[in-house]
Amino acid sequence: MISLTDSQKIGMGLTGFGVFFLFFGMILFFDKALLAIGNILFVAGLSFVIGLERTFRFFFQRHKMKATGFFLGGVFVVLIGWPIVGVVLEVYGFFLLFRGFFPVAVGFIRRVPILGSLLNLPGISGVSRPQFADFCHSFGILCLCK
C-alpha cells in the first residue's frame, strides 16, 4: 500500500473535487462558476499532491511553456467568464502537458483484465499500439505497450 502524507491526502481530495466540479460544470452547459471552482481546486490539489516546488518545475519547464500557457490561459479565460473557449484551451494544454504520461497509462490499462482485452481488440489495437510504442521509444520512456 502506498503511504501518503497528510498534505498529499488533502491534495487528493482537492484534486478529486476539482475534477468533479469540472465534470459537473460541463454537464450543466459550461457553468462558469462550477468550472472556475473546479479549476482552482484541481491546480491547488495538484500542488498539494506533488508539492509546490515540483509543481512549478513541472509547469515551467522550457519545453512545456506552450502547454502551460494554453492550460493556465484557459483557466484564466474561464475565470473571466468565457467558459467554452477556456475549456477548449485547457483541454489542449492538458494534452500537451501530459502527453508523455498517456503511453504509460495505456500500457497500464492493457494489463487490467477486462480493459486490457478491450484495448487488444483488432480495430482498437491497431490504432493505439503503434503510435504509443513509437512515442515511448523516441523519448526513452518506459513503455508497457507491448
CSV table of N, CA and C in Angstrom, one decimal:
chain,number,residue,atom,x,y,z
A,1,MET,N,0.8,-1.2,0.0
A,1,MET,CA,0.0,0.0,0.0
A,1,MET,C,0.9,1.2,0.0
A,2,ILE,N,0.5,2.2,-0.7
A,2,ILE,CA,1.2,3.5,-0.8
A,2,ILE,C,0.9,4.3,0.4
A,3,SER,N,1.9,4.8,1.1
A,3,SER,CA,1.6,5.7,2.2
A,3,SER,C,1.7,7.2,1.8
A,4,LEU,N,0.7,7.9,2.2
A,4,LEU,CA,0.6,9.3,1.8
A,4,LEU,C,0.7,10.2,3.0
A,5,THR,N,1.3,11.3,2.8
A,5,THR,CA,1.4,12.3,3.9
A,5,THR,C,0.0,13.0,4.0
A,6,ASP,N,-0.2,13.7,5.1
A,6,ASP,CA,-1.5,14.4,5.3
A,6,ASP,C,-1.7,15.4,4.2
A,7,SER,N,-0.7,16.1,3.7
A,7,SER,CA,-0.9,17.1,2.7
A,7,SER,C,-1.2,16.4,1.3
A,8,GLN,N,-0.6,15.3,1.1
A,8,GLN,CA,-1.0,14.5,-0.1
A,8,GLN,C,-2.4,14.0,-0.1
A,9,LYS,N,-2.9,13.6,1.1
A,9,LYS,CA,-4.3,13.2,1.2
A,9,LYS,C,-5.2,14.4,1.0
A,10,ILE,N,-4.9,15.6,1.5
A,10,ILE,CA,-5.7,16.8,1.2
A,10,ILE,C,-5.6,17.1,-0.3
A,11,GLY,N,-4.5,16.9,-0.9
A,11,GLY,CA,-4.3,17.2,-2.3
A,11,GLY,C,-5.2,16.2,-3.1
A,12,MET,N,-5.2,15.0,-2.8
A,12,MET,CA,-6.0,14.0,-3.5
A,12,MET,C,-7.5,14.4,-3.4
A,13,GLY,N,-7.9,14.8,-2.2
A,13,GLY,CA,-9.3,15.3,-2.1
A,13,GLY,C,-9.6,16.5,-2.9
A,14,LEU,N,-8.7,17.5,-2.8
A,14,LEU,CA,-8.9,18.7,-3.6
A,14,LEU,C,-8.9,18.4,-5.1
A,15,THR,N,-8.0,17.6,-5.6
A,15,THR,CA,-8.0,17.2,-7.0
A,15,THR,C,-9.2,16.5,-7.4
A,16,GLY,N,-9.7,15.6,-6.6
A,16,GLY,CA,-10.9,14.8,-6.8
A,16,GLY,C,-12.1,15.8,-6.9
A,17,PHE,N,-12.2,16.7,-6.0
A,17,PHE,CA,-13.3,17.6,-6.0
A,17,PHE,C,-13.2,18.5,-7.2
A,18,GLY,N,-12.0,18.9,-7.6
A,18,GLY,CA,-11.8,19.7,-8.8
A,18,GLY,C,-12.2,19.0,-10.1
A,19,VAL,N,-11.9,17.8,-10.2
A,19,VAL,CA,-12.3,17.0,-11.4
A,19,VAL,C,-13.9,16.9,-11.4
A,20,PHE,N,-14.4,16.6,-10.2
A,20,PHE,CA,-15.9,16.6,-10.1
A,20,PHE,C,-16.6,17.9,-10.5
A,21,PHE,N,-16.1,19.0,-10.0
A,21,PHE,CA,-16.7,20.3,-10.3
A,21,PHE,C,-16.5,20.6,-11.8
A,22,LEU,N,-15.3,20.2,-12.4
A,22,LEU,CA,-15.1,20.5,-13.8
A,22,LEU,C,-16.1,19.6,-14.6
A,23,PHE,N,-16.3,18.4,-14.3
A,23,PHE,CA,-17.2,17.5,-15.0
A,23,PHE,C,-18.6,18.0,-14.8
A,24,PHE,N,-19.0,18.3,-13.6
A,24,PHE,CA,-20.3,18.8,-13.3
A,24,PHE,C,-20.6,20.1,-14.0
A,25,GLY,N,-19.6,21.0,-14.1
A,25,GLY,CA,-19.8,22.3,-14.8
A,25,GLY,C,-20.0,22.1,-16.3
A,26,MET,N,-19.3,21.1,-16.9
A,26,MET,CA,-19.5,20.8,-18.3
A,26,MET,C,-20.9,20.2,-18.5
A,27,ILE,N,-21.3,19.3,-17.6
A,27,ILE,CA,-22.6,18.7,-17.8
A,27,ILE,C,-23.7,19.8,-17.7
A,28,LEU,N,-23.6,20.8,-16.9
A,28,LEU,CA,-24.5,21.8,-16.7
A,28,LEU,C,-24.3,23.0,-17.7
A,29,PHE,N,-24.0,22.6,-19.0
A,29,PHE,CA,-23.8,23.5,-20.1
A,29,PHE,C,-22.8,24.6,-19.8
A,30,PHE,N,-21.6,24.2,-19.4
A,30,PHE,CA,-20.4,25.0,-19.1
A,30,PHE,C,-20.7,26.2,-18.2
A,31,ASP,N,-21.2,25.8,-17.0
A,31,ASP,CA,-21.5,26.8,-15.9
A,31,ASP,C,-20.1,27.3,-15.5
A,32,LYS,N,-20.0,28.6,-15.7
A,32,LYS,CA,-18.7,29.3,-15.4
A,32,LYS,C,-18.3,29.2,-13.9
A,33,ALA,N,-19.2,29.3,-13.0
A,33,ALA,CA,-18.9,29.2,-11.6
A,33,ALA,C,-18.3,27.9,-11.2
A,34,LEU,N,-19.0,26.8,-11.6
A,34,LEU,CA,-18.5,25.5,-11.3
A,34,LEU,C,-17.2,25.2,-12.0
A,35,LEU,N,-17.0,25.6,-13.2
A,35,LEU,CA,-15.7,25.4,-13.9
A,35,LEU,C,-14.6,26.2,-13.2
A,36,ALA,N,-14.9,27.4,-12.8
A,36,ALA,CA,-13.9,28.2,-12.1
A,36,ALA,C,-13.5,27.5,-10.8
A,37,ILE,N,-14.5,27.0,-10.0
A,37,ILE,CA,-14.2,26.3,-8.7
A,37,ILE,C,-13.4,25.1,-9.0
A,38,GLY,N,-13.8,24.3,-10.1
A,38,GLY,CA,-13.1,23.1,-10.4
A,38,GLY,C,-11.6,23.3,-10.8
A,39,ASN,N,-11.4,24.4,-11.6
A,39,ASN,CA,-10.0,24.8,-12.0
A,39,ASN,C,-9.1,25.1,-10.8
A,40,ILE,N,-9.7,25.9,-9.9
A,40,ILE,CA,-8.9,26.3,-8.7
A,40,ILE,C,-8.6,25.1,-7.8
A,41,LEU,N,-9.6,24.2,-7.6
A,41,LEU,CA,-9.4,23.1,-6.8
A,41,LEU,C,-8.4,22.1,-7.4
A,42,PHE,N,-8.5,21.9,-8.7
A,42,PHE,CA,-7.6,21.0,-9.4
A,42,PHE,C,-6.1,21.4,-9.3
A,43,VAL,N,-5.9,22.7,-9.6
A,43,VAL,CA,-4.5,23.2,-9.5
A,43,VAL,C,-4.0,23.2,-8.1
A,44,ALA,N,-4.8,23.6,-7.1
A,44,ALA,CA,-4.4,23.6,-5.7
A,44,ALA,C,-4.2,22.1,-5.3
A,45,GLY,N,-5.0,21.2,-5.7
A,45,GLY,CA,-4.8,19.8,-5.3
A,45,GLY,C,-3.5,19.2,-5.9
A,46,LEU,N,-3.2,19.6,-7.1
A,46,LEU,CA,-2.0,19.1,-7.7
A,46,LEU,C,-0.8,19.6,-7.0
A,47,SER,N,-0.9,20.9,-6.5
A,47,SER,CA,0.2,21.4,-5.8
A,47,SER,C,0.4,20.7,-4.4
A,48,PHE,N,-0.7,20.3,-3.8
A,48,PHE,CA,-0.6,19.6,-2.5
A,48,PHE,C,-0.1,18.2,-2.7
A,49,VAL,N,-0.4,17.6,-3.8
A,49,VAL,CA,0.0,16.2,-4.0
A,49,VAL,C,1.5,16.1,-4.3
A,50,ILE,N,2.0,16.9,-5.3
A,50,ILE,CA,3.4,16.7,-5.6
A,50,ILE,C,4.3,17.8,-5.0
A,51,GLY,N,3.7,18.7,-4.3
A,51,GLY,CA,4.5,19.8,-3.7
A,51,GLY,C,4.6,21.0,-4.6
A,52,LEU,N,4.7,22.2,-3.9
A,52,LEU,CA,4.7,23.4,-4.6
A,52,LEU,C,5.9,23.6,-5.6
A,53,GLU,N,7.1,23.2,-5.1
A,53,GLU,CA,8.3,23.4,-5.9
A,53,GLU,C,8.2,22.5,-7.1
A,54,ARG,N,7.8,21.2,-6.9
A,54,ARG,CA,7.7,20.3,-8.1
A,54,ARG,C,6.6,20.7,-9.1
A,55,THR,N,5.6,21.3,-8.6
A,55,THR,CA,4.5,21.8,-9.4
A,55,THR,C,5.0,22.9,-10.3
A,56,PHE,N,5.8,23.8,-9.8
A,56,PHE,CA,6.4,24.9,-10.6
A,56,PHE,C,7.4,24.3,-11.6
A,57,ARG,N,8.2,23.4,-11.1
A,57,ARG,CA,9.2,22.8,-12.0
A,57,ARG,C,8.5,22.0,-13.2
A,58,PHE,N,7.3,21.4,-12.9
A,58,PHE,CA,6.6,20.7,-13.9
A,58,PHE,C,6.0,21.6,-14.9
A,59,PHE,N,5.3,22.6,-14.5
A,59,PHE,CA,4.6,23.5,-15.4
A,59,PHE,C,5.6,24.5,-16.1
A,60,PHE,N,6.7,24.9,-15.6
A,60,PHE,CA,7.5,25.9,-16.2
A,60,PHE,C,8.8,25.3,-16.7
A,61,GLN,N,8.8,24.1,-17.2
A,61,GLN,CA,10.0,23.6,-18.0
A,61,GLN,C,10.0,24.3,-19.3
A,62,ARG,N,11.2,24.4,-19.9
A,62,ARG,CA,11.3,25.2,-21.2
A,62,ARG,C,10.5,24.5,-22.3
A,63,HIS,N,10.5,23.2,-22.4
A,63,HIS,CA,9.8,22.6,-23.5
A,63,HIS,C,8.3,22.4,-23.2
A,64,LYS,N,7.8,22.8,-22.0
A,64,LYS,CA,6.4,22.8,-21.7
A,64,LYS,C,5.7,24.1,-21.6
A,65,MET,N,6.4,25.2,-22.0
A,65,MET,CA,5.9,26.5,-21.8
A,65,MET,C,4.7,26.8,-22.7
A,66,LYS,N,4.6,26.2,-23.9
A,66,LYS,CA,3.4,26.4,-24.7
A,66,LYS,C,2.2,25.7,-24.1
A,67,ALA,N,2.5,24.5,-23.6
A,67,ALA,CA,1.4,23.7,-23.0
A,67,ALA,C,0.9,24.5,-21.7
A,68,THR,N,1.8,24.9,-20.9
A,68,THR,CA,1.5,25.7,-19.7
A,68,THR,C,0.7,26.9,-20.0
A,69,GLY,N,1.1,27.6,-21.1
A,69,GLY,CA,0.4,28.8,-21.5
A,69,GLY,C,-1.0,28.5,-21.9
A,70,PHE,N,-1.2,27.5,-22.6
A,70,PHE,CA,-2.6,27.1,-23.0
A,70,PHE,C,-3.4,26.7,-21.8
A,71,PHE,N,-2.9,25.9,-20.9
A,71,PHE,CA,-3.6,25.4,-19.8
A,71,PHE,C,-4.0,26.5,-18.8
A,72,LEU,N,-3.0,27.3,-18.4
A,72,LEU,CA,-3.2,28.4,-17.4
A,72,LEU,C,-4.0,29.5,-18.1
A,73,GLY,N,-3.8,29.7,-19.4
A,73,GLY,CA,-4.6,30.7,-20.1
A,73,GLY,C,-6.0,30.3,-20.2
A,74,GLY,N,-6.3,29.0,-20.3
A,74,GLY,CA,-7.7,28.5,-20.3
A,74,GLY,C,-8.3,28.7,-18.9
A,75,VAL,N,-7.5,28.4,-17.9
A,75,VAL,CA,-8.1,28.7,-16.5
A,75,VAL,C,-8.4,30.1,-16.4
A,76,PHE,N,-7.5,31.0,-16.8
A,76,PHE,CA,-7.8,32.5,-16.7
A,76,PHE,C,-9.0,32.9,-17.5
A,77,VAL,N,-9.2,32.3,-18.7
A,77,VAL,CA,-10.3,32.7,-19.6
A,77,VAL,C,-11.6,32.2,-19.0
A,78,VAL,N,-11.6,31.0,-18.3
A,78,VAL,CA,-12.8,30.6,-17.6
A,78,VAL,C,-13.1,31.5,-16.4
A,79,LEU,N,-12.1,31.9,-15.7
A,79,LEU,CA,-12.3,32.8,-14.6
A,79,LEU,C,-12.9,34.2,-15.0
A,80,ILE,N,-12.5,34.7,-16.2
A,80,ILE,CA,-13.1,35.9,-16.6
A,80,ILE,C,-14.4,35.8,-17.2
A,81,GLY,N,-14.9,34.6,-17.5
A,81,GLY,CA,-16.3,34.4,-17.9
A,81,GLY,C,-16.5,33.9,-19.3
A,82,TRP,N,-15.6,33.3,-19.9
A,82,TRP,CA,-15.8,32.7,-21.2
A,82,TRP,C,-15.5,31.2,-21.1
A,83,PRO,N,-16.5,30.4,-20.6
A,83,PRO,CA,-16.2,29.1,-20.2
A,83,PRO,C,-15.9,28.1,-21.4
A,84,ILE,N,-16.6,28.3,-22.5
A,84,ILE,CA,-16.4,27.3,-23.6
A,84,ILE,C,-15.0,27.5,-24.2
A,85,VAL,N,-14.6,28.7,-24.5
A,85,VAL,CA,-13.3,29.0,-25.0
A,85,VAL,C,-12.2,28.5,-24.0
A,86,GLY,N,-12.4,28.8,-22.7
A,86,GLY,CA,-11.4,28.5,-21.7
A,86,GLY,C,-11.2,27.0,-21.6
A,87,VAL,N,-12.3,26.2,-21.7
A,87,VAL,CA,-12.2,24.8,-21.6
A,87,VAL,C,-11.5,24.2,-22.8
A,88,VAL,N,-11.8,24.7,-23.9
A,88,VAL,CA,-11.0,24.3,-25.1
A,88,VAL,C,-9.5,24.5,-25.0
A,89,LEU,N,-9.2,25.7,-24.5
A,89,LEU,CA,-7.7,26.0,-24.3
A,89,LEU,C,-7.2,25.1,-23.2
A,90,GLU,N,-7.9,24.8,-22.1
A,90,GLU,CA,-7.4,23.9,-21.1
A,90,GLU,C,-7.2,22.5,-21.5
A,91,VAL,N,-8.2,22.0,-22.3
A,91,VAL,CA,-8.0,20.6,-22.8
A,91,VAL,C,-6.8,20.5,-23.7
A,92,TYR,N,-6.6,21.4,-24.6
A,92,TYR,CA,-5.5,21.4,-25.5
A,92,TYR,C,-4.2,21.4,-24.6
A,93,GLY,N,-4.1,22.4,-23.7
A,93,GLY,CA,-2.9,22.5,-22.8
A,93,GLY,C,-2.7,21.2,-22.0
A,94,PHE,N,-3.8,20.6,-21.5
A,94,PHE,CA,-3.7,19.4,-20.7
A,94,PHE,C,-3.1,18.3,-21.5
A,95,PHE,N,-3.6,18.1,-22.7
A,95,PHE,CA,-3.0,17.0,-23.6
A,95,PHE,C,-1.5,17.3,-23.9
A,96,LEU,N,-1.2,18.6,-24.1
A,96,LEU,CA,0.2,18.9,-24.4
A,96,LEU,C,1.1,18.6,-23.1
A,97,LEU,N,0.6,19.0,-21.9
A,97,LEU,CA,1.3,18.8,-20.7
A,97,LEU,C,1.5,17.3,-20.4
A,98,PHE,N,0.5,16.5,-20.5
A,98,PHE,CA,0.6,15.1,-20.0
A,98,PHE,C,0.7,14.1,-21.1
A,99,ARG,N,1.1,14.5,-22.3
A,99,ARG,CA,1.3,13.6,-23.4
A,99,ARG,C,2.3,12.5,-23.1
A,100,GLY,N,3.3,12.8,-22.3
A,100,GLY,CA,4.3,11.8,-22.0
A,100,GLY,C,3.8,10.7,-21.1
A,101,PHE,N,2.7,11.0,-20.4
A,101,PHE,CA,2.1,10.1,-19.4
A,101,PHE,C,1.1,9.1,-20.1
A,102,PHE,N,0.5,9.5,-21.2
A,102,PHE,CA,-0.5,8.7,-21.8
A,102,PHE,C,0.0,7.3,-22.3
A,103,PRO,N,1.1,7.2,-22.9
A,103,PRO,CA,1.6,5.8,-23.2
A,103,PRO,C,1.7,4.9,-22.0
A,104,VAL,N,2.2,5.5,-20.9
A,104,VAL,CA,2.4,4.7,-19.7
A,104,VAL,C,1.0,4.3,-19.2
A,105,ALA,N,0.0,5.2,-19.2
A,105,ALA,CA,-1.3,4.9,-18.7
A,105,ALA,C,-2.0,3.8,-19.6
A,106,VAL,N,-1.8,3.9,-20.9
A,106,VAL,CA,-2.4,2.9,-21.8
A,106,VAL,C,-1.8,1.6,-21.6
A,107,GLY,N,-0.5,1.6,-21.4
A,107,GLY,CA,0.2,0.3,-21.1
A,107,GLY,C,-0.3,-0.3,-19.8
A,108,PHE,N,-0.5,0.5,-18.8
A,108,PHE,CA,-1.0,0.0,-17.6
A,108,PHE,C,-2.5,-0.5,-17.7
A,109,ILE,N,-3.3,0.2,-18.5
A,109,ILE,CA,-4.7,-0.2,-18.7
A,109,ILE,C,-4.7,-1.5,-19.5
A,110,ARG,N,-3.7,-1.7,-20.4
A,110,ARG,CA,-3.7,-3.0,-21.1
A,110,ARG,C,-3.5,-4.2,-20.2
A,111,ARG,N,-2.9,-4.0,-19.0
A,111,ARG,CA,-2.7,-5.1,-18.1
A,111,ARG,C,-3.9,-5.4,-17.2
A,112,VAL,N,-4.9,-4.5,-17.2
A,112,VAL,CA,-6.1,-4.7,-16.4
A,112,VAL,C,-6.9,-5.7,-17.1
A,113,PRO,N,-7.4,-6.7,-16.4
A,113,PRO,CA,-8.1,-7.8,-17.1
A,113,PRO,C,-9.1,-7.5,-18.2
A,114,ILE,N,-10.2,-6.8,-17.8
A,114,ILE,CA,-11.3,-6.5,-18.8
A,114,ILE,C,-10.9,-5.4,-19.8
A,115,LEU,N,-10.4,-4.3,-19.2
A,115,LEU,CA,-10.0,-3.2,-20.1
A,115,LEU,C,-8.9,-3.6,-21.1
A,116,GLY,N,-8.0,-4.4,-20.6
A,116,GLY,CA,-6.9,-4.8,-21.5
A,116,GLY,C,-7.4,-5.6,-22.7
A,117,SER,N,-8.3,-6.5,-22.4
A,117,SER,CA,-8.9,-7.3,-23.6
A,117,SER,C,-9.6,-6.4,-24.5
A,118,LEU,N,-10.3,-5.3,-24.0
A,118,LEU,CA,-10.9,-4.4,-24.9
A,118,LEU,C,-9.9,-3.6,-25.8
A,119,LEU,N,-8.8,-3.2,-25.2
A,119,LEU,CA,-7.8,-2.4,-25.9
A,119,LEU,C,-7.0,-3.3,-26.9
A,120,ASN,N,-7.1,-4.6,-26.7
A,120,ASN,CA,-6.4,-5.5,-27.6
A,120,ASN,C,-7.3,-6.1,-28.7
A,121,LEU,N,-8.5,-5.5,-28.8
A,121,LEU,CA,-9.3,-5.9,-30.0
A,121,LEU,C,-8.7,-5.4,-31.3
A,122,PRO,N,-9.0,-6.1,-32.4
A,122,PRO,CA,-8.3,-5.8,-33.6
A,122,PRO,C,-8.3,-4.4,-34.1
A,123,GLY,N,-9.5,-3.7,-34.1
A,123,GLY,CA,-9.6,-2.3,-34.5
A,123,GLY,C,-8.9,-1.4,-33.6
A,124,ILE,N,-9.1,-1.5,-32.3
A,124,ILE,CA,-8.5,-0.6,-31.3
A,124,ILE,C,-7.0,-0.8,-31.2
A,125,SER,N,-6.6,-2.0,-31.2
A,125,SER,CA,-5.2,-2.3,-31.0
A,125,SER,C,-4.3,-1.7,-32.1
A,126,GLY,N,-4.8,-1.8,-33.3
A,126,GLY,CA,-4.1,-1.2,-34.5
A,126,GLY,C,-3.9,0.3,-34.4
A,127,VAL,N,-4.9,0.9,-33.8
A,127,VAL,CA,-4.9,2.4,-33.7
A,127,VAL,C,-4.0,2.9,-32.5
A,128,SER,N,-4.1,2.2,-31.4
A,128,SER,CA,-3.4,2.8,-30.2
A,128,SER,C,-2.0,2.3,-30.0
A,129,ARG,N,-1.7,1.1,-30.4
A,129,ARG,CA,-0.4,0.5,-30.0
A,129,ARG,C,0.8,1.1,-30.8
A,130,PRO,N,0.8,1.2,-32.1
A,130,PRO,CA,2.0,1.7,-32.8
A,130,PRO,C,2.4,3.1,-32.4
A,131,GLN,N,1.4,4.0,-32.3
A,131,GLN,CA,1.8,5.4,-32.0
A,131,GLN,C,2.4,5.5,-30.6
A,132,PHE,N,1.8,4.8,-29.7
A,132,PHE,CA,2.3,4.9,-28.3
A,132,PHE,C,3.6,4.3,-28.1
A,133,ALA,N,3.8,3.2,-28.8
A,133,ALA,CA,5.1,2.5,-28.7
A,133,ALA,C,6.2,3.3,-29.3
A,134,ASP,N,5.9,3.9,-30.5
A,134,ASP,CA,6.9,4.8,-31.1
A,134,ASP,C,7.2,6.0,-30.3
A,135,PHE,N,6.2,6.6,-29.7
A,135,PHE,CA,6.3,7.8,-28.9
A,135,PHE,C,7.2,7.4,-27.6
A,136,CYS,N,6.9,6.3,-27.0
A,136,CYS,CA,7.7,5.9,-25.8
A,136,CYS,C,9.1,5.7,-26.2
A,137,HIS,N,9.4,5.0,-27.2
A,137,HIS,CA,10.8,4.7,-27.6
A,137,HIS,C,11.6,6.0,-28.0
A,138,SER,N,10.9,6.9,-28.7
A,138,SER,CA,11.6,8.1,-29.2
A,138,SER,C,12.0,9.0,-28.0
A,139,PHE,N,11.3,9.0,-26.9
A,139,PHE,CA,11.6,9.8,-25.8
A,139,PHE,C,12.3,9.0,-24.6
A,140,GLY,N,12.5,7.7,-24.8
A,140,GLY,CA,13.2,6.9,-23.8
A,140,GLY,C,12.3,6.7,-22.6
A,141,ILE,N,11.0,6.7,-22.8
A,141,ILE,CA,10.0,6.4,-21.7
A,141,ILE,C,9.8,4.9,-21.6
A,142,LEU,N,9.7,4.5,-20.3
A,142,LEU,CA,9.4,3.1,-20.1
A,142,LEU,C,8.1,2.7,-20.7
A,143,CYS,N,8.1,1.8,-21.7
A,143,CYS,CA,6.9,1.5,-22.5
A,143,CYS,C,6.3,0.2,-22.1
A,144,LEU,N,5.1,0.1,-21.7
A,144,LEU,CA,4.4,-1.1,-21.3
A,144,LEU,C,3.4,-1.5,-22.4
A,145,CYS,N,3.6,-0.9,-23.6
A,145,CYS,CA,2.6,-1.1,-24.7
A,145,CYS,C,2.7,-2.5,-25.3
A,146,LYS,N,3.8,-3.1,-25.3
A,146,LYS,CA,3.9,-4.4,-26.0
A,146,LYS,C,3.6,-5.6,-25.1
